Amino acid sequence: MKNLFLIACVLMALPGLCRTLVVGKGQTYSTIREAVAAAQDRDTILVKKGTYYINNIVIIKSIYLIGENYPLLHGADKYEIFTVSGKDITIKGFHFTNSGYSAMNDFASVKIIDASNIIFENNRVTNAYFGVHIANSHHFTIRSNYFNGLTKSEQTTGNGIHLWKCNNALIENNEIHGHRDGIYFEFVTQSLIQKNFSEGNIRYGLHFMFSNDNWYVENTFKNNGAGVAVMYSKQVHMLLNHFDSNWGAAAYGLLLKEINDSKIDSNTFYQNTVGIYMEGTNRINVTNNVFKANGWAAKVQASCMDNTFFHNNFLSNTFDVGTNGTLVLNTFNNNYWDKYEGYDLNKDGFGDVAYHPVSMYSTIVENSPNTLMLLRSFMVSLLDKAERAIPSLTPENLRDDQPLMKGLKLKEKK
Amino acid sequence: MLKLSKYVLYDIVRSKVIIAYTLFLMAVSFSLFQMEDNSGKAVLSLLNIVLIVVPLISMVFSTIHYYNSYEFIELMLSQPVSRTKILLSEYLGTALSLSSSFLIGVGIPVVLFYFNSTGISLVLTGCLLTFIFTSLAFFTSVQSRDKARGIGAALMLWFYFALIYDGLVLLVLFTFSDYPLEKLTLLLSSLNPVDLGRIFIMLKMDISALMGYTGAMYKDFFGSGTGALYTIGIMLLWMITPLLLAVRSFNRKDL
């Protein structure tokens, strides 16, 4: 009897513990602000379809904010829409639009500061300066959102997903267009970025700064102003990504600057001006990647050390490898180069003659870019042939001693 | 004039050289497309054929043909036909036969295996180069009566356009690499029909490389509609100018 009473008490108390507050026309609350003010921890605020003009609602309670049929949260081109600071907060199913722009502050549609256990899911963010701006937070998920930025100049557009000083983040299944950097990481550790699609951003599809121990897996970066940049970081794992059509004078599929002890595996580099550009990077393993139809498959500057290119396919690139010096401290081994012209007498699958991936002409172009005018001319192929026979200008040590005779069967993502 | 061209055409076809040329081009293109599993690479090799072999054959064949039909020309001159007409119909007959064998030999395989904008521009460039180098050959052979000299001059010209010119360009670009040379390279590429044709095709093929550095400028210029018009215009100029010069000296010549 005593137990029954207890259970009854609990059952009666439960609705009080997590209520659902409905916001909308003709509902209990007409504005989200009122509902948030009235809500207690673990309450759900259900927002009905409609347009809500919002001047920065600060959410510090552990609540679930759920939108029904993508209610439109409008920032009137002046304000931030939500500022989230707390723990256990979920925001789901909203359409954020027209949040403000400021040259002084990093205005974002949703700003998450000093927070943890946040879930930001299934939202649409359009015409935002910054899409989601996350600072000093940990253990949060940004999943299945759609971002479309302002697509103006680099100065007047913010980043799609901006992380500053965070850890244990999961960025998954997002689609980002028209921002400055699609995804931006600065001082972020132990995070996973996966299955995102970043296209048509003004600067980088993904931008890493000082962010160690992160993984990015199965993302697609396409047609961004300058590709993907990973700078000043350690232990970054880049797997199964697709770098596509990053064209331009300073565009790279993947730009690596001051990166150490990282791994680049099973990626596809397709039709980029430069597939991978390495500067001051050390101890990186580049394995099982496909480099196809790039201008330069890889540019490895002389400031790089102890990097290994192993088991990659190099297919129909204009230049396989470019470099700016003669000092070579990197190894290229057992790759397949479609330009290889050697033979395999003992039939062990490895070519008997070393392959020099740096052609004479790519060195010339590196020194004097205007000579690109002579690409594919008879003169140039003569020079290349002569240089291949007696290397003098190209770095002699940059060579694959055991090039594969047949291409590796690597999965090419289209 | 057309009648005369027709006779020239018959004459050329009967000589079998042109048929051999057609078969050669066809064999090469088909085997390239069959051998390479990546048809892009085959087109790359075909590009070399178009840029090297086509001008060479056009030059040598036209020169030899001109000297061989010297008697026919002399006979025609005794008829009431103007000199301009005679030379132009000779030119038309030669250029048309050469270009049609190129169209059959390379055009058909390209249409079968690689029918896209790159393929089309390759065939177009090949045809234009045939016309241009035939006209250059006529210009050189009209200048001298001596066959050996004529062929020598033709070969020298081919050598210049195919190889020496690029070497000179490389030299110039290297010597003045401290200066902004973008505009100059545009000019330099217009001064050689082979280079112009190559860039025209290359823009379709190596866009990713070209998008870097200077390439972006090339792409802006040559890749646009006006650029394509410019290329074709300059190539037509390269065809018409030597031909007009040839006609002029042929008219003034004491035969």
XYZ file of C-alpha atoms in Angstrom, chain B residues 7-8 11-12 61-76 86 90-91 94 138 145 147 250:
28
model
C 40.886 17.793 -111.737
C 43.510 18.487 -109.093
C 44.971 13.740 -109.785
C 45.835 13.640 -106.108
C 52.912 16.667 -99.700
C 51.755 20.062 -100.967
C 55.267 21.078 -101.962
C 55.914 17.876 -103.864
C 52.508 18.057 -105.450
C 53.101 21.624 -106.551
C 56.396 20.790 -108.232
C 55.008 17.634 -109.798
C 52.097 19.471 -111.341
C 54.272 22.278 -112.619
C 53.763 21.159 -116.194
C 50.025 21.029 -115.711
C 50.132 24.533 -114.332
C 52.149 25.714 -117.285
C 49.661 24.105 -119.627
C 46.795 25.821 -117.846
C 44.885 28.497 -111.251
C 45.516 24.069 -107.028
C 45.457 25.105 -103.379
C 45.327 19.956 -102.334
C 52.341 26.982 -101.508
C 61.727 26.900 -109.188
C 62.261 21.359 -106.158
C 52.751 33.833 -108.562
